[in-house]
Structure formats: C-alpha cells, structure tokens
Amino acid sequence: MTAAALLSVRGLVKRFPGVTALQGVDFEVRAGEVHCLLGQNGAGKSTLIKVLSGAHRPDEGEISWRGEVVSFGNPTAAMRSGVAAIYQELDLVAGLSVADNVFLGHELSTAGFTRRAQQRRRTRALLDRLGHPDIAPDRDVGRLSVAHQQVVSMARALSLDGQLLIMDEPSAVLDPDEVRVLFGIIRELTAQGVAVVYISHRLAEIREIGDRVTVLKDGRTVATGLSARETKTSELIGLMTGRVLNNVFPQRKPVDPAAPEVLVVRGLADGDRFAGVDLTVHAGEVVGLAGLVGSGRSEILETVYGARKAAEGTVEVDGRKLRRGSVGAAVRAGLGLCPEERKSQGLLLDQAVYRNITVSSMSSFARFGFLDDRAERARSTKLTETLDVRPAGVDRVVRGLSGGNQQKVVLARWLLRECRVLLLDEPTRGVDVGARSEIYELIRELADSGVAVVVVSSDVEEVLGLSDRVLVVREGRVVHDGPADEIDESRVLDLVMEGHAA
Amino acid sequence: MSEDTAAVAAQKRERSPAVRQSGASGLLGSAAGRNAGLVVALVLLCIGGVVTAGDRFADVDNLLTILRLAAVIGVVSVGMTFVITGGGIDLSVGAIVALSSVWATTLATQGIANNTHWIVIVFTALVVGGACGLVNGVLIAYGRVVAFIATLASLAAARGLAEIISNRKTQIVNVPGFAAFFDASVLGVPVLVVIFALVAAGGWVLLNRTTFGRRTFAVGGNPEAARLAGIDVRRHTVWLYTLLGLCCGLAAVMLVARTTTGSATHGGLYELDAIAAVVIGGTLLTGGRGTIAGTVFGVLIFTTLSNVFTLNNLSISAQAVAKGAIIVVAVLLQQRLARRT
Ligand SMILES: Nc1ncnc2c1ncn2[C@@H]1O[C@H](COP(=O)(O)OP(=O)(O)OP(=O)(O)O)[C@@H](O)[C@H]1O
Ligand SMILES: [Mg+2]
C-alpha cells in the first residue's frame, strides 16, 4: 500500500439474492488521479461504487479511507467523509426543484430553515461551471431531459466538495462537447488533489482522461494499476472479455439500388422541436441519425412511430400512409421503436426478462389468446444468449440486472419482433464493447434480411460504422444526408456543432 | 423440460435467501410464501372460531354460510384484482351492484322474465353492470379523468339512479325458476359458491395464461413502456373496467338470489371490502403485480373474521376495527417488500 493511497479496497464481496455481484475486489485510488474502472456489463462496477459510496453494505472485505478502515453505513456518512458519487441510474427526486435536488441531504440552513436564495445562487454557479446556463435552478427536475438530469447529478456531486468523486458512466447521455466540459472540470479537480473514479465503456474517453485503469471481470479484479494511455486496446478488451475482438463493426454490403423504399417520411414536423424532415429508407438499408442530444432526433423517431402527434407531413410504409399519432397503426404496418430511456419508456422493471422481451410480439406466442410461455422462454433464452445477458436466466426480474444488461433486454424485444422498419434510439447506451459488436452484427443481419433500420446514436463512430447512409440533424433540421463512407467523424462533428459551440 | 426445471431451480435459488433474510415479511415475500402467510392467517382465524364459538363455528351449515357470503364479494374482488393490477382503482363497485340489482328486479323486468325465461334477470344485471364499467373505463382512458375521481362520481350517480328506479323501496323477486336455480346445490355445494369458484378459476387463467393478462401486468407496471411496445393502453383500460362492471353485474345477480330482493342499498361499502381483500392478497396498489389466489384468500379471511365476530356477538364496529388493523399490517408488509426488491 502506497502512502499516497486515498482509498484502498481489499477483498470486497457483495452478495445479492441469487447473485454474487462482487467476489473479491482489490484496488486503490491515489489523490489527484483519474482512476478508470473497466468491465463488461454486469462485471460489478456499479455495485462497487455503490459500496464505496455507502449505498450498499459490503458482505466481506475492507475499505480504507485515508489510511483508516471505515464502513460507511449510508450515503450521508460517505458524503460527510468526502466521497461523492454520480450513479448510473439517476437518483433525483422528481417534483423537487433543481436547486433542492442539488442540496438534498446537505441543505444550507440556519437554525433549521433552508437558505433557498443561497442554494439557488450556488446551484446557478455550479450549472454555469458545467456549461449549462440554460437550466434554471427553479425548474422541476422531473421536467428536464435525461441529459439535463445528468448535469444536475453532476452539479450535486460537485456541490459536496469531496476528495473523491465517483462517476458511473456520466458520458452515456452527454454530447461530445459536454464531455469536453466534463473533462475540463475533472482536470481542474484533479489538479487540486481530488481523486476521480471514472466508469465508461468508451475506451477513447479512458485514454483521454484516465491515469490508471482497474479491470473487473465477473466481480473480481483481474488487473489493476494499468496505465490508461499505454495499455493496448486489445489487452484491455482481452482482460475484460477473455477473448480477442478484431472488428467491432460488421462488413457492410452495398445496398441494392433497386431495393424498394420501405419507409418514406416527407416534410414531417411536430410544430415544436423539428420541421421539414425528409427521410427515405430502403429495404436492407441502415440509416444513421447523428446529432446532439436534444437536437430532435428522438422526437423524430417517436413521431414517425406515432407516439407523438405530427403537425405536418406524412409517414408511409410500403407505400401506405400511416394515420397520424397512432402507435397501433404504426405497429400494424410493421414499425418498431426501441426507445431512448430504457427505464421510463422501455422496461417493465418488476417483471421477468422473458416477459419484457416478448411483450411486443405476444400474438406470435398466443393461440386464441392463450400464451405458450414455454415457447416464449425458449425464444428469449436464445436471444439473451446471443446478446450475452448476464446473469443468464430469463425468469429473473429485470430490476436486478445491470444497466447494460437491461439495455440488451429492451433491444432483444425489438430484435424478436419481425418488423418491416426498426427504429433504434441509442441502442447500445451503456453496453460493453463485446456485446456491442454482437448487437451490430444482429442489426446488420436484420438489414440484410430486408428490414429497414434507422439508428439514432450520440456515438458518431457508431453511426458511421454501422450505417449505410448518415443524416445529420441540427436543431430540428436535417442538415446533411449522404452515404456513410463519404463522410468522416470530424466532418460529422463539424456539422453537428455548427453554430452551437460558442 | 430440462429448461423448465432449470428455470424453476433458478427461481428457487432467488427466492430462498429472501425467505431466510427476514422472518415474517420474508416469508410473506415470496410468491408461494405470501400465500402461505395467508393460509396461516386463515387457519388461525378458524382456530379462533372453534375456540370461541365451538360447534356453532365448526358446523357444515356455518361454513357454507361463510362461503355463500364470500361468494358475492369474491366475484367483485376478482374483477377488482384486474383493475388494480392494471394500475387503476374502482370505488363504484358497490353502487354498480346496487343499480344492477334494482334494474334486474323492476316489475317490468320481472314481468318479462316470467313471460319468457328467468335468464332475463341475469342478462339485465350483466348488461347494466357491464355498461357502468364501460362508462368508467371510457371516462378514465379517453376522458383522462383520474380513476379515483371518475369512479367516485359513478358511485354517487349509480346509487342515485338506483334510488330513483326503485323509488327507495326494496323490490321482492318473485320469479320461481330464478330462485330455484340459485338456491340449488351441486354435490352439496351451493350454486353461488360454485359460481365464485368458476369466476376465480377463470380469472386466474385470464390473468396468468393469456395475452389479456400479460397486457394487464404491462399496462399496470409501466404504461408508457406498454404503449411504446405497441399495446393499446387506453383500449385495454376500458376492457379492464368493463370486466369489473360485468363482475359487479354477476355479483348483483348472486346477491338478489341470496336475499330474494333488489335494493338501492345493496352492496354498501363493497368497494372497501373488495379493495381490502385484493391488497391483503398481495396485489400491488400501484399496479403491475397481482394475484387471484391471494385475493380469494383475502376474501375468505375477511368473511371468516366477520363470521367469528358475529358468532361471538361482537359489534359491527369491533369488526371494522379488526379489519382496519389487518389492512394496515398488510400494507406495511407490502411496503417493506417493495423497498427490498
Ligand atoms: N439490486 C440488485 N439485486 C440483485 N442483483 C443485482 C442488484 N444490483 C446488481 N445486481 C447484480 O450484480 C451484478 C453486477 O451488477 P452491476 O450493476 O454492478 O454491473 P456493472 O458492471 O455496473 O454493469 P453495466 O456496465 O451494465 O452497468 C449483476 O449480475 C447484477 O445482475
Ligand atoms: Mg453499471
């Protein structure tokens, strides 16, 4: 143990009913470093940080904080000692204002009365520092977008002035330039001696911001203290997955120019977030929508799907016009939408994995309304094996799965349903590298079998690697539409940011 | 086969630690354990009955009385289980029972029944009940009125209408075939009890084995996700309330048969009894989780409790206190459960 270790963890074990999430984790964090945690979905990263921040109690093992063995009974105790965490699943209270959420549990007060004006001012300053003067401290948190909620979580963590800041996939819902702001703040903090534990599935980020890396696999430390910059990608992936991964993206086949147009969207507008959207997708084609979070991409997909009402424009599938604002009509025409927010829009959290997967294709498992749940389980089991959902077992309740594995369950639902048009909104958010390549493979296979696919993603590399054609959306308008191999990452970023970066 | 056994084994693995974890609530927690808890409660009540009332309780006629009483509220509770599992609530069930009972026993209806067939009474009650449920469902799903308010309004309106139609008089039923049918027994089991058993069994199959049931769980668990998954949430909601309305219509028929009257005062406080039975049974008030078997036990527990109290000459008020206590304990256990998972 080095003298400089701020936090050190030895032999940590955490058991949940039926699963041992951590079975022997060792690592240490030094003051002023950015320590990255890597590992596949379900490896135990989120559980580890929940233990470190007092949200879970460990079953075995030892945590030393500044050289003393501690046990944080609850998050407040950890907060008082200087450990602040941003959780993967947002933990804000809808109905309370932004400022109230930022100071929840450590309110500024005099004689029991909260000093609201001061809290608002401090919140304002924190949000400005995070590059978000557009979020009002008085807004109800429940009304903010997920990306903005993430920013509020960060403001909350910063407001604690801790010595250790733990971030669980903070970049999953952020734009490239927001990530840049975040990195700027992390650098400032580490320069002041604050240590940061950073979790992300994006290796590029870890290269940029990380100092050292610890790799978890199946709840165990398999390597610790690796250099974040020098360790080879293949080595990291090998450690995480135990296998070699050559090509993340599958081979594209040239789209048959004579392939029929399956989805034709003309002049679509919702009268608010976007207008004049034209989009044509041929059978067998994957079209990617790039753009900033909040640029209107998700709204476009939801409107095409009928989940939001269009003000203008038409959506045609196989030459037939869809009724506006009717999900039923869209589903009958063969549309499927894998929504952006898995928790609020996708999952039935308290229900079994297989029920979550088959909920959109129940009729294909039913005879006279009676379900054949053996067939449901069999099909779901197959899909979860392909997507490597862990722990295996389709009778598990979805709530107990890790974030990335929950995402795979939502995706499996739409891969199972035989759609003519599949709309995927951030399909790989929080999914690890290995499983991501399986997902890309499946999407490709679907396209090759004649499905028209539209993918929205904030990960430009993903949009370019997966799509045949790329559309760039900025502030509710399509500003570019062209083949994916005629445009590169920096050009997409330029288009995305134009007029935005001030 | 092996796959199923593996799945069952996985479930067992998941459950057993929970049971060990925290005594009573853990036992009540797992699906099997929860019903076991209810069985224990029922057995305790029966022991209490035997100890305090002896042979007057442990008498075949008395047990059949309990079951006959349980049958009417039981049918309503099965319907209520669907609505609550689907994320709703219905306060108007008692009023719907009253209205259906009155409408099915007017002189006009009885006249037609006597001239044609007694089934007319049953049919009328079902149509009235189903229509009330339909109105509730449409108000809630398409009119976007909060379920609590919409059904509170229906409660008032339906009872008022029942009073107007009956002119606040008790309507005696005088249709021989009707009475003969419902007073009969099948192998010693009263027809009313048989009907309850059939409704409960049908409800179980509908909730656990069909797409309708699966959609109910989805709609109650996460309506937005259900909508985006392609389920027509509004239409489903209408179906749920209509189903409950039909159950109320059937309960009205059973009540008319048991009391040989139709009256605007029938079904008083049924909404509370039904909701209580459903919640005691382990159906989550917030929706997404529901159990028919639990509901049946809930109904039996409450009816047995009333019976034991009555045999001991304890007042209705004391019964109410005991009921209240049971409800609080059940809800507390449920909350602990929800927090743990
Ligand atoms: N509350 C819980 N109840 C039961 N099991 C849980 C619970 N939380 C986590 N687990 C299990 O613990 C294991 C580790 O999960 P964890 O969330 O830590 O993974 P992770 O590394 O953060 O994955 P991801 O990259 O997908 O976020 C998983 O197998 C998960 O199913
Ligand atoms: Mg995680």
PDB file of C-alpha atoms and ligand atoms in Angstrom, chain A residues 16 19 21 40-47 88 169 201 391 400-405, ligand 1:
ATOM      1  CA  PHE A  16     -27.471 -10.235  -3.775  1.00  0.00           C
ATOM      2  CA  VAL A  19     -26.039 -13.465  -7.447  1.00  0.00           C
ATOM      3  CA  ALA A  21     -22.003  -9.237  -7.633  1.00  0.00           C
ATOM      4  CA  GLN A  40     -18.276  -5.918 -19.142  1.00  0.00           C
ATOM      5  CA  ASN A  41     -21.933  -5.356 -18.359  1.00  0.00           C
ATOM      6  CA  GLY A  42     -22.665  -6.945 -15.040  1.00  0.00           C
ATOM      7  CA  ALA A  43     -18.996  -7.108 -14.054  1.00  0.00           C
ATOM      8  CA  GLY A  44     -19.852  -5.286 -10.845  1.00  0.00           C
ATOM      9  CA  LYS A  45     -18.705  -1.715 -11.485  1.00  0.00           C
ATOM     10  CA  SER A  46     -21.883  -0.012 -10.341  1.00  0.00           C
ATOM     11  CA  THR A  47     -22.159  -2.314  -7.355  1.00  0.00           C
ATOM     12  CA  GLN A  88     -25.557   5.332 -13.375  1.00  0.00           C
ATOM     13  CA  GLU A 169     -20.999   6.254 -16.953  1.00  0.00           C
ATOM     14  CA  HIS A 201     -17.471   1.746 -21.868  1.00  0.00           C
ATOM     15  CA  PRO A 391     -26.599 -13.338 -15.286  1.00  0.00           C
ATOM     16  CA  GLY A 400     -31.823  -6.797 -10.661  1.00  0.00           C
ATOM     17  CA  LEU A 401     -29.855  -6.607 -13.909  1.00  0.00           C
ATOM     18  CA  SER A 402     -27.027  -4.152 -14.506  1.00  0.00           C
ATOM     19  CA  GLY A 403     -27.700  -1.127 -16.697  1.00  0.00           C
ATOM     20  CA  GLY A 404     -26.116  -2.511 -19.827  1.00  0.00           C
ATOM     21  CA  ASN A 405     -27.900  -5.819 -19.461  1.00  0.00           C
TER      22      ASN A 405
HETATM   23  N1  LIG C   1     -30.236  -4.780  -6.571  1.00  0.00           N
HETATM   24  C1  LIG C   1     -29.768  -5.897  -7.135  1.00  0.00           C
HETATM   25  N2  LIG C   1     -30.375  -7.084  -6.910  1.00  0.00           N
HETATM   26  C2  LIG C   1     -29.909  -8.219  -7.466  1.00  0.00           C
HETATM   27  N3  LIG C   1     -28.833  -8.287  -8.269  1.00  0.00           N
HETATM   28  C3  LIG C   1     -28.184  -7.140  -8.533  1.00  0.00           C
HETATM   29  C4  LIG C   1     -28.618  -5.893  -7.987  1.00  0.00           C
HETATM   30  N4  LIG C   1     -27.768  -4.923  -8.413  1.00  0.00           N
HETATM   31  C5  LIG C   1     -26.873  -5.550  -9.194  1.00  0.00           C
HETATM   32  N5  LIG C   1     -27.103  -6.875  -9.261  1.00  0.00           N
HETATM   33  C6  LIG C   1     -26.290  -7.863  -9.996  1.00  0.00           C
HETATM   34  O1  LIG C   1     -24.941  -7.624  -9.695  1.00  0.00           O
HETATM   35  C7  LIG C   1     -24.132  -7.809 -10.837  1.00  0.00           C
HETATM   36  C8  LIG C   1     -23.260  -6.589 -11.069  1.00  0.00           C
HETATM   37  O2  LIG C   1     -24.083  -5.504 -11.488  1.00  0.00           O
HETATM   38  P1  LIG C   1     -23.515  -4.045 -11.730  1.00  0.00           P
HETATM   39  O3  LIG C   1     -24.691  -3.152 -11.892  1.00  0.00           O
HETATM   40  O4  LIG C   1     -22.540  -3.699 -10.679  1.00  0.00           O
HETATM   41  O5  LIG C   1     -22.770  -4.198 -13.124  1.00  0.00           O
HETATM   42  P2  LIG C   1     -21.970  -3.121 -13.965  1.00  0.00           P
HETATM   43  O6  LIG C   1     -20.573  -3.580 -14.031  1.00  0.00           O
HETATM   44  O7  LIG C   1     -22.221  -1.768 -13.446  1.00  0.00           O
HETATM   45  O8  LIG C   1     -22.611  -3.294 -15.403  1.00  0.00           O
HETATM   46  P3  LIG C   1     -23.045  -2.201 -16.523  1.00  0.00           P
HETATM   47  O9  LIG C   1     -21.852  -1.955 -17.358  1.00  0.00           O
HETATM   48  O10 LIG C   1     -24.076  -2.930 -17.339  1.00  0.00           O
HETATM   49  O11 LIG C   1     -23.592  -1.011 -15.839  1.00  0.00           O
HETATM   50  C9  LIG C   1     -25.052  -8.125 -11.969  1.00  0.00           C
HETATM   51  O12 LIG C   1     -25.035  -9.522 -12.157  1.00  0.00           O
HETATM   52  C10 LIG C   1     -26.407  -7.692 -11.493  1.00  0.00           C
HETATM   53  O13 LIG C   1     -27.381  -8.507 -12.035  1.00  0.00           O
END
